[in-house]
């Protein structure tokens, strides 16, 4: 599932921070 977590260092941290300001967590 695709989770959006506030400021969580993960795989797609750059992707999320760059676009959304969130961390997009794909498990």
GROMACS .gro file of C-alpha atoms in nm:
model
   27
    1UNK     CA    1   0.000   0.000   0.000
    2UNK     CA    2   0.099   0.363  -0.039
    3UNK     CA    3   0.136   0.552   0.287
    4UNK     CA    4   0.204   0.919   0.340
    5UNK     CA    5   0.392   0.986   0.661
    6UNK     CA    6   0.500   1.328   0.794
    7UNK     CA    7   0.879   1.365   0.778
    8UNK     CA    8   0.985   1.004   0.797
    9UNK     CA    9   1.325   0.902   0.658
   10UNK     CA   10   1.247   0.628   0.412
   11UNK     CA   11   1.322   0.518   0.056
   12UNK     CA   12   1.129   0.787  -0.123
   13UNK     CA   13   1.204   1.064   0.124
   14UNK     CA   14   1.354   1.290  -0.140
   15UNK     CA   15   1.065   1.226  -0.374
   16UNK     CA   16   0.809   1.312  -0.111
   17UNK     CA   17   0.990   1.612   0.034
   18UNK     CA   18   1.061   1.751  -0.310
   19UNK     CA   19   0.705   1.730  -0.437
   20UNK     CA   20   0.471   1.718  -0.140
   21UNK     CA   21   0.671   1.805   0.166
   22UNK     CA   22   0.567   1.463   0.284
   23UNK     CA   23   0.733   1.129   0.278
   24UNK     CA   24   0.568   0.891   0.039
   25UNK     CA   25   0.610   0.545   0.181
   26UNK     CA   26   0.561   0.261  -0.064
   27UNK     CA   27   0.561  -0.083   0.092
   0.00000   0.00000   0.00000
